[in-house]
C-alpha cells in the first residue's frame, strides 16, 4: 500500500502517459455514425490493413493504429495527422480486412472532418485553390506533344466554367476559397 | 466385473454430477462424494455459464428427466435408486487393489436430513445457525452451522414440522468397496496475492472474474448492482486484464482456456445490461476458440474497448476508484485510465484436493492437474488402473467439455463390464 498512496515516488514512466480523460470519447461514435463507419468497432487489430498498405512503412501512425486511435478517442491526433492525407486510396486495406472494416473509407471520413476544421495540409489546400481557379488540376502546357500527335492545341469542348461554379458554391469553395 | 459394481466419484461439480447420473442411469451403483454441503461446484458461482448463458442451477438437477429439470423441484440426486450422495464428506484413505478398492470416507455430521427437510424456513427464523445456501441448492435442504448455535436451536429442533434436524449427529467413518474411482475434484480460481502490479487484496476495487460474477448475479450480495467494493460508489468504468497468472512461467505456464470467454461474457453483460458503464479489456491475445468468437465480436459491437498490452501500475485515485496506466503495444503509447473496478482474469489452478487424491491413488500429475495415463492414446480420461478423471481435475475446461469427459468416463467404465 505504501507504494500506491505516496505521491512522492518517482513517475513509473519517464514519458507521461496519455490521460484518457482528456481524449474525446465521442469521436468513435462520430465516425461510426457515418455511412462508412458502421463496422469500425469490429476491428480486432490483426494489422492486416497495415500489412496490405503500400505506403505505411514511412508513416508514424500505421493504418491499424489510426483505427485504434479513433476507437480510443484520439480525435486531434488523427485529424491533424499527415497520414490521412497521404493515403493512396488503393483500397488494399479495405479489400483485405477480415472484419469488413472500411478502412479507406474511414480515412476519407477523417479527411472530411479534418477539412471541416480547417486542418488541411498546404499542398492539398493549393490543389483545391487550383481547382477553384482553373476548374482542372492538370492544365495542358506542353502543346508540342499534342502537335506531334496531330491533336488540336486545346482540348476540344473543354468548359470548366460550370465546374468552377459548382466548386465555388459547395464545400470546396466554402473551405478553401472563403477570402 | 459385473455391471452394477460400485463406482466412487470424488467431487460433485459439473463433471462429477454428470458422471454420477450417467452411470447410475446405466445401472451402475454409484457413490458421489462432495466435500461441501451442496453440489454444483464452481459452476454455481458463474452467474451465467457460457456457451448457453444459462444459470447453472437449471442444469444441475438431472437433465434427462424433463419433469424435474427446473431448479425448484427436488433433485433426482437423492431419489435415484443407484445413486448415493454423500455431502460434507471427504476421502480419507484408499486401499485395496485396482478393481477392488477399499475407500475410507469421513462423513461429516448430517444434522439436517435432506429427505425430510421441506425448506419451510421455520428454523432459519428461530436461529441464524440454520442457513439456506441458496434457494436452488442441491440437495434441497437447510444447512446447520454449529459455530453459530444459540439458545434457540433446541426450539427449532422441536418445532421442525418434519423432524428433519438431529443436533446429536456425529461424524462417521465409512468404508466402501468400489471397483472404479473417478476423480472430479475440479479447479480453484487463482487469487493473485503478491503480484505487485495489481495490488489484489490491498485495493478493494481490484477483484477476480469469479468475484465479479458474484456482483453481477441478482442473487449475490449486491443484488446485481455494480458498486465499488471500497466505498459503495457507482461503477462507471470497468477494466479487465487477461492472462493473470496464466501463460506465466512464474505462476502457471499453461493457457487457462476459459478466461477469455469468461471475461467477454461479463463484458457483454455489463455493456448491454448496465446503463452507461464503459468496459475496457487489456489483453495479450484474445483466445475465443471455436464458436466462442461470437462473444468477442458481440462485445466489440457493444463498444467494449480492447487494448492490447499490459498494465504498468494500478493505484488509488484521489477521488475514489483507481488510476491504471496501461502500455498499449499497438500504439506504442502509455495510456492512463480512471476506472472504478479492476477485474483480473486469473488462472485456473488445480484444487488442493486434486493433489491429495493423486498422491492417495498414486497417479501422475501435470502442472498440478491429474495427468492422463497416456496422453497420446485418445483416452485422456484414463489416469490409472480403474482410475478415471474428468472435468477441470484434468486441466482447464469449459462446462460442455467437462460434461463430454464425464460421459467418456461412464462409457469407459461400462465397456469394462458385462
Coordinates of C-alpha atoms in Angstrom, one line a residue:
Chain A
X1 CA 0.0 0.0 0.0
X2 CA 2.8 2.4 0.8
X3 CA 3.9 2.3 -2.8
X4 CA 0.5 3.2 -4.1
X5 CA -0.7 6.0 -2.0
X6 CA 2.5 8.0 -1.7
X7 CA 2.7 10.9 -4.1
X8 CA 6.4 11.3 -3.6
X9 CA 7.5 8.4 -5.6
X10 CA 9.1 9.0 -9.0
X11 CA 6.9 8.5 -12.0
X12 CA 6.6 5.0 -13.1
X13 CA 7.4 6.0 -16.7
X14 CA 9.6 8.9 -17.8
X15 CA 7.1 9.5 -20.6
X16 CA 3.9 11.0 -19.3
X17 CA 1.0 8.6 -20.2
X18 CA -1.8 9.9 -22.3
X19 CA -4.6 10.8 -19.9
X20 CA -7.7 9.1 -21.3
X21 CA -10.0 11.7 -19.7
X22 CA -8.5 14.4 -22.0
X23 CA -9.5 12.4 -25.1
X24 CA -12.8 12.7 -27.0
X25 CA -14.7 9.5 -26.3
X26 CA -17.4 10.6 -28.7
X27 CA -15.1 10.6 -31.7
X28 CA -15.6 6.8 -32.1
X29 CA -19.4 7.3 -32.2
X30 CA -19.0 10.2 -34.6
X31 CA -17.0 8.1 -37.1
X32 CA -19.3 5.1 -36.5
X33 CA -22.4 7.2 -37.3
X34 CA -21.0 8.0 -40.8
X35 CA -22.1 5.7 -43.6
X36 CA -18.7 4.0 -43.8
X37 CA -18.0 3.7 -40.1
X38 CA -20.6 1.0 -39.4
X39 CA -18.0 -1.7 -38.9
X40 CA -15.4 0.4 -37.1
X41 CA -15.8 -1.4 -33.8
X42 CA -15.4 -4.8 -35.5
X43 CA -11.6 -4.1 -35.7
X44 CA -9.6 -6.6 -33.7
X45 CA -6.3 -5.2 -34.5
X46 CA -4.9 -8.0 -36.6
X47 CA -2.9 -5.5 -38.6
X48 CA -3.9 -6.9 -42.0
X49 CA -4.6 -3.3 -43.2
X50 CA -1.0 -2.3 -42.3
X51 CA 0.4 -5.4 -44.0
X52 CA -1.5 -4.5 -47.1
X53 CA -0.6 -0.8 -47.2
X54 CA 2.0 0.2 -49.8
X55 CA 2.9 3.4 -48.1
X56 CA 2.6 2.7 -44.3
X57 CA 6.2 1.8 -43.9
X58 CA 7.0 5.5 -43.9
X59 CA 4.1 6.5 -41.7
X60 CA 4.4 7.2 -38.0
X61 CA 0.8 6.0 -37.5
X62 CA 0.1 2.8 -39.3
X63 CA -3.5 2.2 -40.6
X64 CA -4.3 -0.2 -37.8
X65 CA -3.0 2.4 -35.3
X66 CA -5.3 5.1 -36.9
X67 CA -8.2 2.8 -36.3
X68 CA -7.2 2.1 -32.7
X69 CA -6.8 5.9 -32.2
X70 CA -10.2 6.5 -33.5
X71 CA -11.7 3.9 -31.1
X72 CA -9.8 5.4 -28.2
X73 CA -10.9 8.9 -29.0
X74 CA -7.6 10.5 -30.1
X75 CA -9.5 12.9 -32.2
X76 CA -6.9 15.7 -32.5
X77 CA -4.0 13.3 -33.3
X78 CA -6.0 11.6 -36.0
X79 CA -7.4 14.7 -37.6
X80 CA -4.1 16.5 -37.6
X81 CA -2.1 13.6 -38.8
X82 CA -0.4 13.8 -42.2
X83 CA -1.2 10.1 -42.7
X84 CA -4.8 10.5 -43.6
X85 CA -3.8 12.9 -46.4
X86 CA -1.1 10.6 -47.7
X87 CA -3.4 7.6 -48.1
X88 CA -3.1 6.5 -51.7
X89 CA -6.7 5.3 -51.6
X90 CA -5.7 2.0 -53.3
X91 CA -8.3 0.2 -51.1
X92 CA -6.0 -2.7 -50.4
X93 CA -6.6 -2.4 -46.6
X94 CA -10.4 -2.3 -47.1
X95 CA -10.4 -5.2 -49.5
X96 CA -8.3 -7.5 -47.2
X97 CA -9.9 -6.6 -43.9
X98 CA -11.2 -9.8 -42.3
X99 CA -13.7 -8.0 -40.3
X100 CA -15.1 -5.8 -43.1
X101 CA -13.9 -2.6 -41.6
X102 CA -14.0 0.1 -44.4
X103 CA -10.5 1.4 -43.6
X104 CA -10.0 3.5 -46.6
X105 CA -13.5 5.0 -46.4
X106 CA -13.0 5.8 -42.8
X107 CA -9.8 7.6 -43.7
X108 CA -11.9 9.5 -46.2
X109 CA -14.3 10.4 -43.4
X110 CA -11.4 11.6 -41.3
X111 CA -10.2 13.8 -44.2
X112 CA -13.7 15.3 -44.5
X113 CA -13.8 16.0 -40.7
X114 CA -10.3 17.5 -40.7
X115 CA -11.2 19.7 -43.7
X116 CA -14.3 21.0 -41.9
X117 CA -12.0 22.1 -39.1
X118 CA -9.6 23.7 -41.5
X119 CA -6.9 21.1 -40.8
X120 CA -5.7 20.8 -44.4
X121 CA -2.0 20.4 -45.5
X122 CA -0.8 23.3 -47.6
X123 CA -0.2 21.1 -50.7
X124 CA -3.8 19.9 -50.6
X125 CA -5.1 23.5 -50.0
X126 CA -3.1 24.6 -53.0
X127 CA -4.6 21.9 -55.1
X128 CA -8.1 22.9 -54.0
X129 CA -7.4 26.5 -54.9
X130 CA -6.1 25.5 -58.3
X131 CA -9.3 23.6 -58.9
X132 CA -11.3 26.6 -57.8
X133 CA -9.4 28.9 -60.1
X134 CA -8.8 26.8 -63.2
X135 CA -11.5 24.2 -62.8
X136 CA -9.0 21.5 -63.6
X137 CA -5.9 20.1 -61.9
X138 CA -3.7 19.4 -64.9
X139 CA -3.7 22.2 -67.4
X140 CA -2.3 21.5 -70.8
X141 CA 1.1 23.1 -71.0
X142 CA 3.4 21.2 -73.4
X143 CA 1.3 21.6 -76.5
X144 CA 4.1 20.4 -78.8
X145 CA 3.3 16.9 -77.7
X146 CA -0.2 17.3 -78.9
X147 CA 1.1 18.8 -82.1
X148 CA 3.3 15.7 -82.6
X149 CA 0.4 13.5 -82.1
X150 CA -1.7 15.5 -84.5
X151 CA -4.0 16.8 -81.8
X152 CA -5.5 20.2 -81.6
X153 CA -3.6 22.6 -79.2
X154 CA -6.6 22.9 -76.9
X155 CA -8.8 20.2 -75.6
X156 CA -11.9 20.5 -77.8
X157 CA -15.1 21.2 -75.9
X158 CA -13.4 21.8 -72.6
X159 CA -15.5 24.0 -70.4
X160 CA -14.5 24.5 -66.8
X161 CA -16.8 27.3 -66.0
X162 CA -19.8 25.3 -64.8
X163 CA -17.5 23.1 -62.8
X164 CA -15.9 26.1 -61.1
X165 CA -19.3 27.5 -60.2
X166 CA -20.2 24.2 -58.6
X167 CA -17.0 24.1 -56.6
X168 CA -17.2 27.7 -55.6
X169 CA -20.7 27.3 -54.2
X170 CA -20.2 24.0 -52.5
X171 CA -17.8 22.7 -49.8
X172 CA -14.5 23.2 -51.6
X173 CA -15.4 26.9 -52.1
X174 CA -16.5 27.3 -48.5
X175 CA -13.4 25.6 -47.0
X176 CA -10.6 27.0 -49.1
X177 CA -12.0 29.8 -51.2
X178 CA -13.5 31.9 -48.5
X179 CA -11.3 35.0 -48.6
Chain B
X1 CA -16.7 -57.3 -13.1
X2 CA -20.4 -57.2 -13.1
X3 CA -22.5 -54.3 -14.4
X4 CA -23.7 -53.0 -11.0
X5 CA -20.3 -53.0 -9.3
X6 CA -19.9 -49.8 -7.2
X7 CA -18.1 -46.7 -8.6
X8 CA -16.8 -44.0 -6.4
X9 CA -17.0 -40.4 -7.8
X10 CA -15.0 -37.8 -5.9
X11 CA -16.3 -34.3 -6.4
X12 CA -19.8 -33.1 -7.1
X13 CA -19.2 -30.4 -9.6
X14 CA -20.3 -30.4 -13.3
X15 CA -18.1 -33.4 -14.2
X16 CA -18.8 -35.5 -11.1
X17 CA -22.5 -34.9 -11.3
X18 CA -22.7 -35.8 -14.9
X19 CA -20.6 -39.0 -14.5
X20 CA -22.7 -40.0 -11.5
X21 CA -26.0 -39.5 -13.2
X22 CA -24.8 -41.2 -16.4
X23 CA -23.5 -44.3 -14.6
X24 CA -26.5 -44.5 -12.2
X25 CA -28.9 -44.3 -15.2
X26 CA -27.0 -47.1 -16.8
X27 CA -27.5 -49.4 -13.9
X28 CA -24.2 -48.9 -12.1
X29 CA -24.2 -48.4 -8.3
X30 CA -22.6 -45.0 -7.8
X31 CA -21.4 -43.2 -4.7
X32 CA -20.9 -39.4 -5.2
X33 CA -18.7 -37.8 -2.6
X34 CA -18.8 -34.0 -2.1
X35 CA -16.7 -32.1 0.4
X36 CA -19.2 -29.2 0.7
X37 CA -22.8 -29.2 1.9
X38 CA -24.2 -28.8 -1.6
X39 CA -23.2 -30.0 -5.0
X40 CA -22.7 -27.9 -8.1
X41 CA -19.1 -26.7 -7.6
X42 CA -17.6 -23.7 -9.2
X43 CA -20.3 -23.6 -11.9
X44 CA -22.8 -22.3 -9.4
X45 CA -20.8 -19.1 -8.9
X46 CA -20.6 -18.3 -12.6
X47 CA -23.9 -16.4 -12.7
X48 CA -24.3 -17.2 -16.4
X49 CA -22.4 -20.1 -17.9
X50 CA -21.2 -20.0 -21.5
X51 CA -22.0 -21.2 -24.1
X52 CA -25.7 -21.1 -23.4
X53 CA -25.7 -18.1 -20.9
X54 CA -27.9 -20.2 -18.7
X55 CA -27.8 -20.1 -14.9
X56 CA -26.1 -23.4 -14.0
X57 CA -28.7 -24.2 -11.3
X58 CA -31.0 -25.3 -14.0
X59 CA -28.7 -27.9 -15.4
X60 CA -27.9 -29.2 -12.0
X61 CA -30.9 -31.4 -11.3
X62 CA -31.0 -34.4 -13.7
X63 CA -31.1 -33.0 -17.2
X64 CA -32.6 -36.2 -18.5
X65 CA -35.9 -36.1 -16.6
X66 CA -38.0 -33.3 -18.1
X67 CA -40.4 -33.2 -15.2
X68 CA -37.8 -32.3 -12.7
X69 CA -35.4 -30.3 -14.8
X70 CA -36.1 -27.0 -13.2
X71 CA -34.4 -25.8 -10.1
X72 CA -37.5 -25.7 -7.9
X73 CA -38.0 -29.4 -8.0
X74 CA -36.3 -31.8 -5.6
X75 CA -33.3 -33.2 -7.3
X76 CA -33.1 -36.7 -8.6
X77 CA -29.8 -36.9 -6.9
X78 CA -31.5 -38.0 -3.7
X79 CA -34.2 -40.2 -5.2
X80 CA -32.1 -42.2 -7.7
X81 CA -32.0 -45.9 -6.6
X82 CA -28.5 -46.3 -8.0
X83 CA -27.0 -43.1 -6.6
X84 CA -25.8 -42.5 -3.1
X85 CA -24.9 -38.8 -2.4
X86 CA -22.5 -38.1 0.4
X87 CA -22.2 -34.4 1.1
X88 CA -19.9 -32.9 3.7
X89 CA -17.7 -35.9 3.1
X90 CA -14.0 -36.4 2.3
X91 CA -12.0 -39.3 1.2
X92 CA -9.5 -40.3 3.9
X93 CA -7.7 -43.3 2.5
X94 CA -7.7 -45.6 -0.4
X95 CA -6.5 -49.2 0.0
X96 CA -7.1 -52.5 -1.8
X97 CA -6.3 -53.1 -5.4
X98 CA -7.4 -51.8 -8.8
X99 CA -10.9 -53.2 -9.4
X100 CA -11.4 -53.8 -5.7
X101 CA -10.6 -50.5 -3.9
X102 CA -11.3 -50.1 -0.3
X103 CA -12.0 -46.5 0.4
X104 CA -12.4 -44.8 3.8
X105 CA -14.8 -41.9 3.8
X106 CA -15.1 -39.3 6.6
X107 CA -18.7 -38.4 6.5
X108 CA -19.4 -35.2 8.4
X109 CA -22.3 -34.9 10.8
X110 CA -25.6 -34.9 8.9
X111 CA -27.5 -32.5 11.1
X112 CA -30.4 -32.0 8.7
X113 CA -31.9 -34.9 6.8
X114 CA -32.4 -33.6 3.2
X115 CA -35.0 -36.3 2.6
X116 CA -37.2 -34.7 5.3
X117 CA -36.3 -31.0 5.1
X118 CA -39.1 -29.1 3.3
X119 CA -37.2 -25.8 3.5
X120 CA -40.1 -24.1 5.3
X121 CA -37.8 -21.6 6.8
X122 CA -39.0 -22.0 10.4
X123 CA -35.6 -23.0 11.8
X124 CA -34.0 -20.1 10.0
X125 CA -36.4 -17.7 11.6
X126 CA -35.5 -19.0 15.0
X127 CA -31.8 -19.2 14.7
X128 CA -29.0 -18.0 12.5
X129 CA -27.3 -21.3 12.9
X130 CA -29.6 -22.6 10.1
X131 CA -28.7 -21.4 6.7
X132 CA -30.1 -22.0 3.2
X133 CA -27.0 -21.8 1.0
X134 CA -29.2 -20.9 -2.0
X135 CA -32.9 -21.4 -2.7
X136 CA -32.0 -23.7 -5.5
X137 CA -29.2 -25.7 -3.7
X138 CA -28.9 -29.4 -4.2
X139 CA -29.7 -31.3 -2.1
X140 CA -32.7 -29.1 -1.2
X141 CA -32.1 -28.7 2.5
X142 CA -31.1 -26.2 5.1
X143 CA -27.6 -26.5 6.5
X144 CA -26.8 -26.3 10.2
X145 CA -23.6 -24.4 11.2
X146 CA -22.7 -25.5 14.8
X147 CA -20.4 -22.4 15.3
X148 CA -23.4 -20.2 15.1
X149 CA -25.5 -22.2 17.6
X150 CA -27.5 -20.1 20.1
X151 CA -30.3 -20.8 22.7
X152 CA -33.0 -21.1 20.0
X153 CA -31.6 -24.1 18.2
X154 CA -33.4 -26.5 20.5
X155 CA -36.7 -24.9 19.9
X156 CA -36.0 -25.2 16.1
X157 CA -35.4 -28.9 16.5
X158 CA -38.7 -29.3 18.4
X159 CA -40.8 -27.2 16.1
X160 CA -39.4 -28.6 12.9
X161 CA -42.6 -30.0 11.3
X162 CA -40.9 -32.9 9.6
X163 CA -38.4 -33.7 12.4
X164 CA -35.5 -33.3 10.0
X165 CA -33.0 -31.9 12.4
X166 CA -30.7 -34.0 14.6
X167 CA -28.2 -32.0 16.6
X168 CA -26.7 -35.1 18.1
X169 CA -25.4 -36.2 14.7
X170 CA -21.8 -37.3 14.8
X171 CA -19.2 -37.6 12.1
X172 CA -18.8 -41.2 10.9
X173 CA -16.2 -43.2 9.2
X174 CA -17.4 -45.4 6.5
X175 CA -15.5 -47.9 4.4
X176 CA -16.9 -48.7 1.0
X177 CA -15.7 -51.1 -1.7
X178 CA -15.5 -49.7 -5.2
X179 CA -14.3 -51.2 -8.5
X180 CA -13.5 -47.9 -10.1
X181 CA -12.7 -44.4 -8.9
X182 CA -13.5 -41.2 -10.8
X183 CA -11.5 -38.1 -9.8
X184 CA -13.6 -35.0 -10.4
X185 CA -12.0 -32.6 -8.0
X186 CA -12.3 -29.6 -10.1
X187 CA -10.3 -26.3 -10.1
X188 CA -9.7 -23.3 -8.0
X189 CA -9.6 -19.7 -9.2
X190 CA -6.1 -18.3 -8.6
X191 CA -6.0 -15.4 -6.1
X192 CA -3.2 -13.3 -7.4
X193 CA -1.9 -12.1 -4.0
X194 CA 1.6 -10.7 -4.3
X195 CA 1.6 -9.9 -8.0
X196 CA 2.8 -6.5 -7.3
X197 CA 1.4 -4.6 -10.3
X198 CA -2.2 -5.5 -9.5
X199 CA -2.4 -4.9 -5.7
X200 CA -5.1 -7.6 -5.3
X201 CA -6.3 -7.7 -1.7
X202 CA -4.6 -4.4 -1.0
X203 CA -7.0 -2.3 -3.1
X204 CA -10.6 -3.5 -2.5
X205 CA -11.7 -2.4 -6.0
X206 CA -9.4 -5.0 -7.6
X207 CA -11.3 -8.2 -7.9
X208 CA -11.2 -11.5 -9.8
X209 CA -13.7 -12.6 -12.5
X210 CA -15.5 -15.0 -10.1
X211 CA -15.9 -12.2 -7.7
X212 CA -17.3 -10.0 -10.5
X213 CA -19.7 -12.8 -11.4
X214 CA -21.0 -12.7 -7.8
X215 CA -21.5 -8.9 -8.2
X216 CA -23.4 -9.4 -11.4
X217 CA -25.6 -12.2 -10.0
X218 CA -29.0 -10.9 -8.9
X219 CA -28.8 -13.4 -6.1
X220 CA -25.4 -12.0 -4.9
X221 CA -24.7 -9.7 -2.1
X222 CA -25.2 -6.6 -4.2
X223 CA -28.3 -7.9 -5.9
X224 CA -26.7 -7.5 -9.3
X225 CA -25.7 -3.8 -8.6
X226 CA -22.3 -2.9 -9.8
X227 CA -20.8 -0.8 -7.0
X228 CA -17.2 -0.1 -5.9
X229 CA -16.3 -2.6 -3.1
X230 CA -14.2 0.2 -1.4
X231 CA -16.9 2.8 -0.8
X232 CA -20.1 1.6 -2.5
X233 CA -19.7 4.3 -5.1
X234 CA -21.2 3.8 -8.6
X235 CA -19.2 1.9 -11.2
X236 CA -18.8 3.8 -14.5
X237 CA -15.7 2.2 -15.9
X238 CA -14.7 -1.5 -15.6
X239 CA -11.3 -2.6 -16.7
X240 CA -10.4 -6.2 -17.1
X241 CA -6.9 -7.7 -17.6
X242 CA -6.4 -11.1 -19.2
X243 CA -3.7 -13.7 -18.5
X244 CA -3.1 -13.0 -14.8
X245 CA -1.0 -16.0 -13.7
X246 CA -1.7 -17.9 -16.9
X247 CA 1.0 -18.3 -19.6
X248 CA 3.4 -17.0 -17.0
X249 CA 6.4 -19.2 -16.1
X250 CA 6.4 -17.6 -12.6
X251 CA 2.9 -19.0 -11.9
X252 CA 1.2 -21.3 -14.4
X253 CA 2.7 -21.9 -17.8
X254 CA -0.5 -23.0 -19.4
X255 CA -3.3 -21.1 -21.0
X256 CA -6.3 -21.4 -18.7
X257 CA -8.5 -21.5 -21.8
X258 CA -11.8 -20.3 -20.4
X259 CA -10.8 -16.9 -19.0
X260 CA -11.1 -15.0 -22.4
X261 CA -14.7 -16.1 -23.0
X262 CA -15.5 -15.7 -19.3
X263 CA -14.3 -12.1 -19.4
X264 CA -16.0 -11.4 -22.6
X265 CA -19.3 -12.8 -21.3
X266 CA -19.0 -10.4 -18.4
X267 CA -18.1 -7.5 -20.7
X268 CA -21.2 -8.2 -22.8
X269 CA -23.4 -8.4 -19.8
X270 CA -22.1 -5.1 -18.4
X271 CA -22.1 -3.3 -21.7
X272 CA -25.6 -4.4 -22.6
X273 CA -27.4 -4.7 -19.3
X274 CA -25.8 -1.9 -17.2
X275 CA -26.6 1.6 -18.4
X276 CA -23.7 3.9 -19.1
X277 CA -20.8 1.6 -17.9
X278 CA -17.7 1.6 -20.1
X279 CA -15.8 -1.7 -20.3
X280 CA -12.1 -2.0 -21.3
X281 CA -10.2 -5.2 -21.7
X282 CA -6.4 -5.3 -21.6
X283 CA -5.1 -8.4 -23.3
X284 CA -2.1 -10.1 -24.9
X285 CA -4.2 -12.0 -27.4
X286 CA -7.9 -13.0 -27.2
X287 CA -8.4 -16.7 -27.4
X288 CA -12.0 -17.3 -28.1
X289 CA -11.6 -20.7 -29.7
X290 CA -14.3 -22.5 -31.7
X291 CA -17.6 -20.6 -32.0
X292 CA -17.0 -18.6 -28.9
X293 CA -15.6 -16.0 -31.3
X294 CA -19.2 -14.7 -31.3
X295 CA -18.7 -13.4 -27.7
X296 CA -15.7 -11.4 -28.9
X297 CA -17.5 -9.9 -31.9
X298 CA -20.5 -9.1 -29.8
X299 CA -18.5 -7.3 -27.2
X300 CA -16.7 -5.3 -29.8
X301 CA -20.0 -4.3 -31.3
X302 CA -21.3 -3.3 -27.9
X303 CA -18.5 -0.8 -27.6
X304 CA -16.1 -2.6 -25.3
X305 CA -12.6 -1.2 -25.6
X306 CA -9.9 -3.7 -26.3
X307 CA -6.3 -2.6 -25.5
X308 CA -3.5 -4.9 -26.5
X309 CA -0.8 -4.5 -24.0
X310 CA -0.1 -4.9 -20.3
X311 CA -0.8 -3.0 -17.1
X312 CA 2.0 -0.9 -15.7
X313 CA 0.5 0.2 -12.4
X314 CA -2.7 0.3 -10.5
X315 CA -3.1 2.9 -7.8
X316 CA -5.8 4.6 -5.8
X317 CA -7.2 7.7 -7.5
X318 CA -7.7 10.8 -5.4
X319 CA -11.5 10.9 -5.9
X320 CA -12.0 7.2 -5.1
X321 CA -11.7 4.5 -7.7
X322 CA -8.4 3.6 -9.3
X323 CA -5.9 5.0 -11.7
X324 CA -4.5 2.5 -14.1
X325 CA -1.6 3.1 -16.5
X326 CA -1.6 0.7 -19.4
X327 CA 1.0 0.2 -22.1
X328 CA -0.7 -0.1 -25.5
X329 CA 1.6 -2.2 -27.6
X330 CA -0.3 -1.5 -30.8
X331 CA 0.1 2.3 -30.5
X332 CA 3.4 2.1 -28.5
X333 CA 1.9 4.6 -26.1
X334 CA 1.2 4.6 -22.4
X335 CA -2.4 5.3 -21.5
X336 CA -3.8 6.5 -18.2
X337 CA -7.3 5.4 -17.3
X338 CA -9.6 6.3 -14.4
X339 CA -11.6 3.1 -13.5
X340 CA -13.9 2.0 -10.7
X341 CA -13.5 -1.7 -10.9
X342 CA -10.4 -3.6 -12.0
X343 CA -11.0 -7.2 -12.7
X344 CA -8.3 -9.8 -13.0
X345 CA -8.9 -12.8 -15.3
X346 CA -6.8 -15.1 -13.2
X347 CA -5.6 -18.6 -13.9
X348 CA -7.5 -21.8 -13.2
X349 CA -5.3 -23.7 -10.8
X350 CA -5.6 -27.3 -9.7
X351 CA -7.6 -27.7 -6.5
X352 CA -5.8 -28.8 -3.4
X353 CA -7.9 -31.9 -3.5
X354 CA -6.6 -33.0 -6.9
X355 CA -3.1 -33.2 -5.5
X356 CA -4.2 -35.1 -2.4
X357 CA -6.2 -37.6 -4.5
X358 CA -3.3 -38.0 -6.9
X359 CA -1.0 -38.9 -4.0
X360 CA -3.5 -41.2 -2.4
X361 CA -4.1 -43.0 -5.7
X362 CA -0.6 -43.0 -6.9
X363 CA -1.4 -41.3 -10.2
X364 CA 0.7 -38.8 -12.1
X365 CA 0.1 -35.1 -12.3
X366 CA 1.0 -32.5 -14.8
X367 CA 1.2 -28.8 -13.7
X368 CA -0.6 -29.9 -10.6
X369 CA -3.6 -31.3 -12.5
X370 CA -4.3 -35.0 -12.8
X371 CA -2.5 -36.4 -15.8
X372 CA -3.7 -38.9 -18.4
X373 CA -2.0 -42.3 -18.3
X374 CA -1.2 -42.0 -21.9
X375 CA -1.9 -38.5 -23.4
X376 CA -1.4 -39.8 -26.9
X377 CA -3.9 -42.7 -26.6
X378 CA -7.1 -40.6 -27.1
X379 CA -8.4 -41.8 -23.8
X380 CA -7.5 -38.8 -21.8
X381 CA -9.9 -39.7 -19.1
X382 CA -8.0 -42.8 -18.1
X383 CA -5.5 -41.8 -15.4
X384 CA -4.7 -45.1 -13.8
X385 CA -5.8 -48.7 -13.5
X386 CA -9.5 -48.5 -12.8
X387 CA -9.0 -44.8 -12.0
X388 CA -10.5 -42.1 -14.2
X389 CA -10.6 -38.3 -14.2
X390 CA -12.9 -35.8 -15.8
X391 CA -13.6 -32.1 -15.9
X392 CA -11.2 -29.5 -14.6
X393 CA -9.4 -32.0 -12.4
X394 CA -7.6 -32.8 -15.7
X395 CA -6.9 -29.2 -16.6
X396 CA -8.8 -26.1 -17.6
X397 CA -12.1 -27.0 -19.3
X398 CA -15.4 -25.4 -20.0
X399 CA -18.8 -26.8 -18.9
X400 CA -19.6 -28.7 -22.2
X401 CA -16.1 -30.2 -22.2
X402 CA -16.4 -31.4 -18.6
X403 CA -19.7 -33.0 -19.5
X404 CA -18.2 -34.7 -22.5
X405 CA -15.3 -36.0 -20.5
X406 CA -17.7 -37.3 -17.8
X407 CA -19.6 -39.2 -20.4
X408 CA -16.4 -40.6 -21.7
X409 CA -15.6 -41.9 -18.2
X410 CA -19.1 -43.5 -18.0
X411 CA -18.5 -45.1 -21.4
X412 CA -15.1 -46.5 -20.4
X413 CA -16.4 -47.9 -17.2
X414 CA -19.3 -49.5 -18.9
X415 CA -17.1 -51.1 -21.6
X416 CA -15.2 -53.0 -18.9
X417 CA -18.3 -54.7 -17.6
X418 CA -20.7 -57.4 -18.6

